[in-house]
PDB file of C-alpha atoms in Angstrom:
ATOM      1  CA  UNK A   1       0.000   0.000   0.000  1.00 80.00           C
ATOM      2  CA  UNK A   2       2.672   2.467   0.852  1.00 83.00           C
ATOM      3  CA  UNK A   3       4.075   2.330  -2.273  1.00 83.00           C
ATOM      4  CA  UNK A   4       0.835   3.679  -3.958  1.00 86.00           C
ATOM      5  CA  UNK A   5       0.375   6.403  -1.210  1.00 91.00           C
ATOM      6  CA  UNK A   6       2.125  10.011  -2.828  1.00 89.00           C
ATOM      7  CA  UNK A   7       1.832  13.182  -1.182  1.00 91.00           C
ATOM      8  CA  UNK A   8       4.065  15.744   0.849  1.00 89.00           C
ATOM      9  CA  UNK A   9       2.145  15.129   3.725  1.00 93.00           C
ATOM     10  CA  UNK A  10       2.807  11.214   4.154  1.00 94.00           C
ATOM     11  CA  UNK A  11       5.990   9.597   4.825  1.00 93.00           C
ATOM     12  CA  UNK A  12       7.644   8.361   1.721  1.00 92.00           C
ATOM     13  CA  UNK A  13       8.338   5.063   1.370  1.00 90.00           C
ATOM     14  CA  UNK A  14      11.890   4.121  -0.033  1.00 90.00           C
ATOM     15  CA  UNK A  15      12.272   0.294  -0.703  1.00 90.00           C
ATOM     16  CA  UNK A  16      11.408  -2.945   1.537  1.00 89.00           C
ATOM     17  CA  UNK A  17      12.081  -6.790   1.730  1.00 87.00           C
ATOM     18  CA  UNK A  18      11.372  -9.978   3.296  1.00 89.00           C
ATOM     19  CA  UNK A  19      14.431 -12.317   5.287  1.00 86.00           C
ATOM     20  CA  UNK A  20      12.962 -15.583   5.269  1.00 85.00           C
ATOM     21  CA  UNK A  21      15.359 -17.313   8.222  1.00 80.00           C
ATOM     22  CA  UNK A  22      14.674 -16.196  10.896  1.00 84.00           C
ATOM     23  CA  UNK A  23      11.792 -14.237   9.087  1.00 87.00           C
ATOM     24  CA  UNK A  24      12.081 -10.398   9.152  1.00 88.00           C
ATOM     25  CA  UNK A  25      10.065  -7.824   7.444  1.00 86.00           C
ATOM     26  CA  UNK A  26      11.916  -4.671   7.164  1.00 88.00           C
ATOM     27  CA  UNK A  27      10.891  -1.250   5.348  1.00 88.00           C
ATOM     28  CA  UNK A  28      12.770   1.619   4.627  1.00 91.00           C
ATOM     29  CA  UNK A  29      11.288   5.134   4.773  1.00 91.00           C
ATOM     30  CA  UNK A  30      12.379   8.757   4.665  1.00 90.00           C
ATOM     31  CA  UNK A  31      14.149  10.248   7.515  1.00 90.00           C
ATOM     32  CA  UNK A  32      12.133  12.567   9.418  1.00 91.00           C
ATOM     33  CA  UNK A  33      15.048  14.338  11.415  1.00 90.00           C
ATOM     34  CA  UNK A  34      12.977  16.693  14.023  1.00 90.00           C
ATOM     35  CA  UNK A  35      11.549  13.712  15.516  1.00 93.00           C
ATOM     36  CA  UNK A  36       7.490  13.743  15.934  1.00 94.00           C
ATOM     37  CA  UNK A  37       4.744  15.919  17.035  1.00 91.00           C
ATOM     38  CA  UNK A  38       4.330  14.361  20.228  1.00 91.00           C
ATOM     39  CA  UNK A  39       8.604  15.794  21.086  1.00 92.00           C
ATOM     40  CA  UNK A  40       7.736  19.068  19.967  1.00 90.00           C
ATOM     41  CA  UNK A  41       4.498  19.101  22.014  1.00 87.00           C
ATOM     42  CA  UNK A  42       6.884  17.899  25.413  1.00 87.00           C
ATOM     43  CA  UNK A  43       9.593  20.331  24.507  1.00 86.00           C
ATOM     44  CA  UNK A  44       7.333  22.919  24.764  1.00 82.00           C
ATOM     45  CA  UNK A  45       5.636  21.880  27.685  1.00 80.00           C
ATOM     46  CA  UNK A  46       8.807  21.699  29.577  1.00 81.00           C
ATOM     47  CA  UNK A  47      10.494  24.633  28.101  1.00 76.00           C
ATOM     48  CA  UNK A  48      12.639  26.437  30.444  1.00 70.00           C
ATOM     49  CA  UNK A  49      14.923  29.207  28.390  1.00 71.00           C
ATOM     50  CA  UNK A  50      14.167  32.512  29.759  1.00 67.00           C
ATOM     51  CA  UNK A  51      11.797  35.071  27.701  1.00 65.00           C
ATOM     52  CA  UNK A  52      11.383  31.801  25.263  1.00 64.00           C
ATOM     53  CA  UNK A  53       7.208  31.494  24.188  1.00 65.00           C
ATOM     54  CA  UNK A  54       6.154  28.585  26.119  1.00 65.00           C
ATOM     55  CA  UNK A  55       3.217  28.344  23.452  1.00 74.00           C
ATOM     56  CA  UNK A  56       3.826  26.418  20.291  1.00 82.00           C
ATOM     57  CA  UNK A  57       3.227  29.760  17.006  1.00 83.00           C
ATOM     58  CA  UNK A  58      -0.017  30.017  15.436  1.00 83.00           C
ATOM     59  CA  UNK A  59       1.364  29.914  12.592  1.00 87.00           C
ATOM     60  CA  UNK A  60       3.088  26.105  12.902  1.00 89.00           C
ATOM     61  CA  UNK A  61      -0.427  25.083  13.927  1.00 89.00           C
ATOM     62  CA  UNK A  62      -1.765  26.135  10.713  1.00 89.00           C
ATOM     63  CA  UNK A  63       1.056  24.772   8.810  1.00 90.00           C
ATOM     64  CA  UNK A  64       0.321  21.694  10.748  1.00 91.00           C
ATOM     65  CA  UNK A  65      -3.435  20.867  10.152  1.00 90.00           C
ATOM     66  CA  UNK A  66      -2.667  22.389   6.404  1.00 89.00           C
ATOM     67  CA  UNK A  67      -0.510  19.986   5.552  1.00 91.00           C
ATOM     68  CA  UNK A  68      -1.804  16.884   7.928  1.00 93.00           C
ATOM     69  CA  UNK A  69      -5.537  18.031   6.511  1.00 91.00           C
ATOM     70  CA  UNK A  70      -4.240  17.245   2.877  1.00 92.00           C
ATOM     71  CA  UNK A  71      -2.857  14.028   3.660  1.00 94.00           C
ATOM     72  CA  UNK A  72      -6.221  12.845   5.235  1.00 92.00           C
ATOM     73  CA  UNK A  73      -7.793  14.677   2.065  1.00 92.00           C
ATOM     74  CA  UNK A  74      -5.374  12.102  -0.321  1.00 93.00           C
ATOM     75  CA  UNK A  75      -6.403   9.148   1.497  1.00 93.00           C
ATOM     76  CA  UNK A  76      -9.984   9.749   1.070  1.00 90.00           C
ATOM     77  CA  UNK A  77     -10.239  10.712  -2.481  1.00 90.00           C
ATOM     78  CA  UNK A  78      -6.566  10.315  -4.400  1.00 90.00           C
ATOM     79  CA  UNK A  79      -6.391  13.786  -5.058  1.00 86.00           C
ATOM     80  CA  UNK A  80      -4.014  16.720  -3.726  1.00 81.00           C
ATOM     81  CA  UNK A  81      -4.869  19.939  -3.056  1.00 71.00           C
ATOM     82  CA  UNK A  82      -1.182  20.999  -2.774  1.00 61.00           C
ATOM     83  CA  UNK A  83       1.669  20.967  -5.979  1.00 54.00           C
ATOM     84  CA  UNK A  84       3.693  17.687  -5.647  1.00 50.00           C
ATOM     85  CA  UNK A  85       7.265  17.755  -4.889  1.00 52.00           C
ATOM     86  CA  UNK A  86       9.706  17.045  -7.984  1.00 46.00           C
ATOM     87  CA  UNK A  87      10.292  13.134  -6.929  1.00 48.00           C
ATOM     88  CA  UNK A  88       6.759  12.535  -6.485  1.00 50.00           C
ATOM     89  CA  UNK A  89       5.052  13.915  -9.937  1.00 44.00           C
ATOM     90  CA  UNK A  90       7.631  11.724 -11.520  1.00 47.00           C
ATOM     91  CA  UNK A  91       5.836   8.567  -9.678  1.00 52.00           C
ATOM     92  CA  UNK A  92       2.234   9.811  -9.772  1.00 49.00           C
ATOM     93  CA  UNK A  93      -0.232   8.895 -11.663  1.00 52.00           C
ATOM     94  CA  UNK A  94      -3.411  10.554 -12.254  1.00 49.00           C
ATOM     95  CA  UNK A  95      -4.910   7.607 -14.108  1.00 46.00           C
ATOM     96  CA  UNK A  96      -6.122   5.873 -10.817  1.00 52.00           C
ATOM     97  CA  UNK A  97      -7.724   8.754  -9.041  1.00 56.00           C
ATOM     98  CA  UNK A  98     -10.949   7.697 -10.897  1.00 64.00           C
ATOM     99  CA  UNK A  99     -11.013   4.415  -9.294  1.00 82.00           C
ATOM    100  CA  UNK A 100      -9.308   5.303  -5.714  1.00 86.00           C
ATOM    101  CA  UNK A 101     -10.458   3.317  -2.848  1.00 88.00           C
ATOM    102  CA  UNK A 102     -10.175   5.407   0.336  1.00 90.00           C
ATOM    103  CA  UNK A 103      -7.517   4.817   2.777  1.00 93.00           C
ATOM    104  CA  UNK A 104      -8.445   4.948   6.245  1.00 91.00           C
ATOM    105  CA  UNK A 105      -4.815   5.534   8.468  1.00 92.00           C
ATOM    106  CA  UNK A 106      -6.699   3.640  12.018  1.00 90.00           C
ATOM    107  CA  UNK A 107      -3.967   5.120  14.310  1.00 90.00           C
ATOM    108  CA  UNK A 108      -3.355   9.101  14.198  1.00 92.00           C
ATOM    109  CA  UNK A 109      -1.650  10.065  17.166  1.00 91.00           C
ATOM    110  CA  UNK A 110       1.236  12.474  18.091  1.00 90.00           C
ATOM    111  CA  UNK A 111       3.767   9.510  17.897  1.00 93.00           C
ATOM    112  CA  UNK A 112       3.083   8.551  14.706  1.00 94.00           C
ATOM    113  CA  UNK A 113       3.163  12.689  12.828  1.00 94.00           C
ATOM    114  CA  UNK A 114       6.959  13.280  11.841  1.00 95.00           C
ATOM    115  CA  UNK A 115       8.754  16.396  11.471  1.00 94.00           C
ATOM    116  CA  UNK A 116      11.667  17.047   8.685  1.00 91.00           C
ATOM    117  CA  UNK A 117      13.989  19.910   7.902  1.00 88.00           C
ATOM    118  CA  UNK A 118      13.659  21.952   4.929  1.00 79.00           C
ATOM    119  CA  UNK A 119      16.137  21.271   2.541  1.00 70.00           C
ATOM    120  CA  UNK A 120      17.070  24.924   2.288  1.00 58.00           C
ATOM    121  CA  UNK A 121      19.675  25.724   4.513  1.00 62.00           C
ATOM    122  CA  UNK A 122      18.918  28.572   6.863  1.00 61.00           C
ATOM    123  CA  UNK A 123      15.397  28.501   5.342  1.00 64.00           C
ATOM    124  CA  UNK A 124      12.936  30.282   7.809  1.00 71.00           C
ATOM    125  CA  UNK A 125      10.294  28.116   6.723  1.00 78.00           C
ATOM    126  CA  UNK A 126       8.642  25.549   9.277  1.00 85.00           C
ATOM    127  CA  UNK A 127       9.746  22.342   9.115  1.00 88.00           C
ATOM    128  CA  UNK A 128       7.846  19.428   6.716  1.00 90.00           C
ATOM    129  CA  UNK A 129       5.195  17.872   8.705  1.00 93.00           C
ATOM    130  CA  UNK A 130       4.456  14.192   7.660  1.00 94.00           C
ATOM    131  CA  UNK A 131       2.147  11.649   8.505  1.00 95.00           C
ATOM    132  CA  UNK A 132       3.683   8.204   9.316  1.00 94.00           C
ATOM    133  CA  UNK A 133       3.311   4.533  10.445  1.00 92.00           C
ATOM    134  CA  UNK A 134       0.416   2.744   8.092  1.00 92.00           C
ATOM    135  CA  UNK A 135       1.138  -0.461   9.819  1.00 88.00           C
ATOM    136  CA  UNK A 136      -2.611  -0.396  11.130  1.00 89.00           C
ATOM    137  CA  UNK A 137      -4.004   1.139   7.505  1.00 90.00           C
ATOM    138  CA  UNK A 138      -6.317  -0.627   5.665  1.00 89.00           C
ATOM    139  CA  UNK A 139      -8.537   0.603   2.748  1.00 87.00           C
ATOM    140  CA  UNK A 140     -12.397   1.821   4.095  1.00 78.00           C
ATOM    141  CA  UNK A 141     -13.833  -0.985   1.781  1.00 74.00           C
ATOM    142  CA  UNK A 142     -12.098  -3.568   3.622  1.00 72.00           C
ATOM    143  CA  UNK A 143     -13.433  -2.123   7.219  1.00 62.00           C
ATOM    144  CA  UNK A 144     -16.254  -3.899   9.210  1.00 60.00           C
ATOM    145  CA  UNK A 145     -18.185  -2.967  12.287  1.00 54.00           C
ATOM    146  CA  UNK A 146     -17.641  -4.438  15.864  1.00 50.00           C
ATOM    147  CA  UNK A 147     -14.274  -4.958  17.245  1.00 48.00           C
ATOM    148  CA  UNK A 148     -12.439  -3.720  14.992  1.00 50.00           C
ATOM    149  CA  UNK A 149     -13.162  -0.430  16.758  1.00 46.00           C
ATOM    150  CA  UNK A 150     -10.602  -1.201  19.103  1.00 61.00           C
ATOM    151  CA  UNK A 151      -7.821  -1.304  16.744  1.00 70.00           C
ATOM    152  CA  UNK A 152      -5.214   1.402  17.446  1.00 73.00           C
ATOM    153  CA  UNK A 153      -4.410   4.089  20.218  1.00 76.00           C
ATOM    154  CA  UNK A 154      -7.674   4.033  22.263  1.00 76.00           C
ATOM    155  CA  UNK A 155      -7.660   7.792  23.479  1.00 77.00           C
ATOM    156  CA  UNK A 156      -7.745   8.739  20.118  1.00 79.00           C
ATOM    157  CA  UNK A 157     -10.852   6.730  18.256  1.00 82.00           C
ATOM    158  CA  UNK A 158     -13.684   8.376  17.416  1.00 80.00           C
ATOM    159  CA  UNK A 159     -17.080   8.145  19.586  1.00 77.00           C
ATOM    160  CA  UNK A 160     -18.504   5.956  17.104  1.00 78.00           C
ATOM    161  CA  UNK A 161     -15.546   3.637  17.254  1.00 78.00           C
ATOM    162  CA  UNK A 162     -16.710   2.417  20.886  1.00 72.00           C
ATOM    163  CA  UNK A 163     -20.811   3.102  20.013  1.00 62.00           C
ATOM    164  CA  UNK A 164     -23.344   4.429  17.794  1.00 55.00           C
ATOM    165  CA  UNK A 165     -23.701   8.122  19.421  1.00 53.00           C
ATOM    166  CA  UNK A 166     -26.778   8.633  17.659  1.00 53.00           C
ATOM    167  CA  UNK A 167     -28.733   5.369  17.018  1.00 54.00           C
ATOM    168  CA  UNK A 168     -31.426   4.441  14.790  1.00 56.00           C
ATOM    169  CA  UNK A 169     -34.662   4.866  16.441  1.00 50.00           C
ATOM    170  CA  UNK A 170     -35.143   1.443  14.575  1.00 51.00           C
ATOM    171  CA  UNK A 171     -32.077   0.090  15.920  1.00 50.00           C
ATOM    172  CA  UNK A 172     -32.057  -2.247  19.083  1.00 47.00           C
ATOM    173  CA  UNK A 173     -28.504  -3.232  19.480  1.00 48.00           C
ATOM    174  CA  UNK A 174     -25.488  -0.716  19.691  1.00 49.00           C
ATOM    175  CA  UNK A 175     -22.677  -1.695  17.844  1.00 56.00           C
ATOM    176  CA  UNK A 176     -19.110   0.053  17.118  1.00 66.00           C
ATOM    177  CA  UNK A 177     -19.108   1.037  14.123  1.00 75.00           C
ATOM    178  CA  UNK A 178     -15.236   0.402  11.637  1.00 80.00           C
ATOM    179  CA  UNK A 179     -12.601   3.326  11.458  1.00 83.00           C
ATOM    180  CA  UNK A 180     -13.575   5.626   8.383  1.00 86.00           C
ATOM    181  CA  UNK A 181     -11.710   8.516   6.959  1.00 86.00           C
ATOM    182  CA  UNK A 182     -13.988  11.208   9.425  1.00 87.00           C
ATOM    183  CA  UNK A 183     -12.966   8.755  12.703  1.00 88.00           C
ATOM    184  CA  UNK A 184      -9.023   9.486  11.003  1.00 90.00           C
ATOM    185  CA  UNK A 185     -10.557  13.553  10.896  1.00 90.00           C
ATOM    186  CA  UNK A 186     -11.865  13.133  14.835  1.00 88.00           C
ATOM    187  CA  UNK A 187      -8.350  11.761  15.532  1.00 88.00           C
ATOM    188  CA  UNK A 188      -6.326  14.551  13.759  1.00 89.00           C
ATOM    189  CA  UNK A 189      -8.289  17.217  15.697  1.00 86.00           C
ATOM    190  CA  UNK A 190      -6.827  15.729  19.125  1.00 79.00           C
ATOM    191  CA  UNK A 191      -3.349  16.333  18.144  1.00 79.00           C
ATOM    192  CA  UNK A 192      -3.602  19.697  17.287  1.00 85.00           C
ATOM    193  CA  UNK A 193      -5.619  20.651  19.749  1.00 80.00           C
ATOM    194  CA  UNK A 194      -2.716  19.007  21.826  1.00 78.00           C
ATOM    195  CA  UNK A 195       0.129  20.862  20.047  1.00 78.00           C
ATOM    196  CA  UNK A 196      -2.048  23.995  21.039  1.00 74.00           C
ATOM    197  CA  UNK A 197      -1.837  23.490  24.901  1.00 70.00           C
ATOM    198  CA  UNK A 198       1.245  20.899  24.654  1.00 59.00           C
ATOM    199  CA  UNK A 199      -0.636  17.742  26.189  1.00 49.00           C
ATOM    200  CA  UNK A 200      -3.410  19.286  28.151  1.00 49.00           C
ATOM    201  CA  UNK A 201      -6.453  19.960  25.636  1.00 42.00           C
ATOM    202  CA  UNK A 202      -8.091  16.009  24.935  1.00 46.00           C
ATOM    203  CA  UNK A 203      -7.841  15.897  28.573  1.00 45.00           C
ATOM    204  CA  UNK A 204      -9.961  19.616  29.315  1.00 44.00           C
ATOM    205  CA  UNK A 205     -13.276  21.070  28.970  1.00 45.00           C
ATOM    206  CA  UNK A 206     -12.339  24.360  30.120  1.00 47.00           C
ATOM    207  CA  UNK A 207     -10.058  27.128  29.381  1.00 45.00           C
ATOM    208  CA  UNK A 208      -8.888  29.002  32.194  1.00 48.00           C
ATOM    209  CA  UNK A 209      -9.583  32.748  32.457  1.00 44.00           C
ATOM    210  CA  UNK A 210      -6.214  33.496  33.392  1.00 44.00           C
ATOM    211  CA  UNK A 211      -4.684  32.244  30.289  1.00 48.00           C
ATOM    212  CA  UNK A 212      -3.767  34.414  27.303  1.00 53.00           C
ATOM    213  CA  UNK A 213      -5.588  33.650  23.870  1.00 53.00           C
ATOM    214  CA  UNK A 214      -2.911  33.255  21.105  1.00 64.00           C
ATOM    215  CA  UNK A 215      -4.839  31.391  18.360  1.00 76.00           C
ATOM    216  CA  UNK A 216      -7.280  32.944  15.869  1.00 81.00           C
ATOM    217  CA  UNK A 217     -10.803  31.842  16.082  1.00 84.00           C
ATOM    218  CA  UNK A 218     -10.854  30.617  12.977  1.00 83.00           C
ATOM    219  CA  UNK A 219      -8.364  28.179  13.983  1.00 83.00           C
ATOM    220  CA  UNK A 220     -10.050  26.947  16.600  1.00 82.00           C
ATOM    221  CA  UNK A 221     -13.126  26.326  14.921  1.00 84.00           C
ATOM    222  CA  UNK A 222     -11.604  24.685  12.171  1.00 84.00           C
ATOM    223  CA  UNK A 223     -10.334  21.953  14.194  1.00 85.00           C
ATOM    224  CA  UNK A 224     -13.479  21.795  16.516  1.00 83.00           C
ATOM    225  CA  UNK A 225     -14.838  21.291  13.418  1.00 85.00           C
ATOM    226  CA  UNK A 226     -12.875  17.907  12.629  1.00 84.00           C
ATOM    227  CA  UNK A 227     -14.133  16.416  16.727  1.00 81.00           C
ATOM    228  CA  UNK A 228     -17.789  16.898  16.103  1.00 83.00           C
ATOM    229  CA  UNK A 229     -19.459  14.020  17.962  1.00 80.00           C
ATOM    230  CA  UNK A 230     -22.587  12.910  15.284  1.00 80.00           C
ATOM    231  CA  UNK A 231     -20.227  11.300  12.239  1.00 79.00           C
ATOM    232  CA  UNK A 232     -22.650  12.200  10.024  1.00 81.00           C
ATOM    233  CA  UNK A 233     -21.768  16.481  10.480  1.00 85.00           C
ATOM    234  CA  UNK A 234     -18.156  15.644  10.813  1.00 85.00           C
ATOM    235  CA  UNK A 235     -16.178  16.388   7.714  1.00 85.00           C
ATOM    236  CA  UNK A 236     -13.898  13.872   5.726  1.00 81.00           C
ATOM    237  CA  UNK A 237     -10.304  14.415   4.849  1.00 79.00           C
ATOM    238  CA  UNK A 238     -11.268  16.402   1.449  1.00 81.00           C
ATOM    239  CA  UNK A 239     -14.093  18.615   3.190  1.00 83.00           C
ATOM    240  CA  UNK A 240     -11.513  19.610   5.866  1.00 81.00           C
ATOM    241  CA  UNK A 241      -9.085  20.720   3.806  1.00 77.00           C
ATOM    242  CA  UNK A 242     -11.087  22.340   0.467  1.00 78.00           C
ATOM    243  CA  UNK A 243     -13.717  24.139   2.972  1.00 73.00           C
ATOM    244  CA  UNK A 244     -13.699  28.034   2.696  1.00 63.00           C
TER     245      UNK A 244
END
């Protein structure tokens, strides 16, 4: 599968192979050499340099659920929103975005979002952020309901993961429903919303008074948007990241 998944946003997959004795299954990806989302989000958190922002910038948030928005936006339909890098319009091809199955990822967490240097030096820009470790993927065709639910980091899985949230009238018996791309949406909300208040946010209903406001409200609604509880008004991975 990972060969067949292209995009800035997702890890890129470099070669792979099978030992046979003792058996070993071994893939090679890209380095990612600023470590992962969830580092950044503890760096911050404990950050002790004097007159340093203890706050992670506005404007890395927005780079964030830009980019990681996109990549949920590929899975779900094939398409980018964004212009491919060099290397990767030499390997795409456009021909089987007609018949894309979605992808659904099953395990978004801050563990598993990597963060590369530019390639410029001394470039200003934020640093690539890329969306990594498909072990768990599968594609949405292939999903089923019930326990499957329970596949990947629990914290993260969308309300209807663990139970219908808003039943059929009709229905008797509750079931979980299968990971989809808007449960992978309801997952990527949690991160940033992490990243925002560096571990504390999935775990608070409240902001305190005495805290300042650094984000723009549009920012904050965009990713409320993606953690909707009713599935059925939560957007998918191309309606999160094409939305005016």
């Amino acid at each position: 599968m990972m060969k067949d998944l292209i995009h800035n946003s997702i890890i890129h997959y470099v070669s792979s192979f099978v030992q046979d004795s003792p058996f070993r299954a071994t893939v090679y990806m890209e380095y990612c050499d600023r470590g992962s989302l969830r580092d950044m989000i503890l760096a911050y958190k404990y950050r002790k340099e004097p007159h340093a922002p203890d706050f992670v910038p506005g404007s890395f948030v927005w780079h964030a659920f830009v980019g990681l928005a996109g990549a949920l936006g590929y899975l779900a339909t094939g398409r980018s929103c964004v212009p491919l890098s060099l290397e990767a319009v030499k390997n795409y091809n456009t021909a089987g975005v007609g018949s894309w199955v979605p992808v659904v990822h099953r395990d978004i967490k801050p563990d598993n979002v990597f963060l590369r240097s530019r390639d410029t030096p001394g470039s200003a820009k934020p640093f690539y952020v890329v969306l990594s470790d498909f072990g768990l993927a599968q594609r949405e065709s292939e999903a089923r309901p019930g326990r499957q639910g329970l596949v990947g980091s629990v914290e993260y899985h969308a309300p209807e993961l663990a139970f219908d949230p808003y039943p059929d009238a009709a229905r008797e018996n509750l079931q979980a429903g299968p990971h989809t791309s808007k449960s992978d949406v309801w997952a990527l909300a949690h991160p940033l919303r992490s990243l925002k208040a560096k571990g504390r946010a999935a775990k608070r209903s409240e902001l305190d008074i005495t805290e300042k406001v650094v984000y723009s409200e549009y920012l904050e609604r965009s990713i409320t948007w993606g953690a909707v509880r009713d599935p059925t008004d939560c957007p998918d991975g191309w309606e999160l990241v094409t939305a005016p």
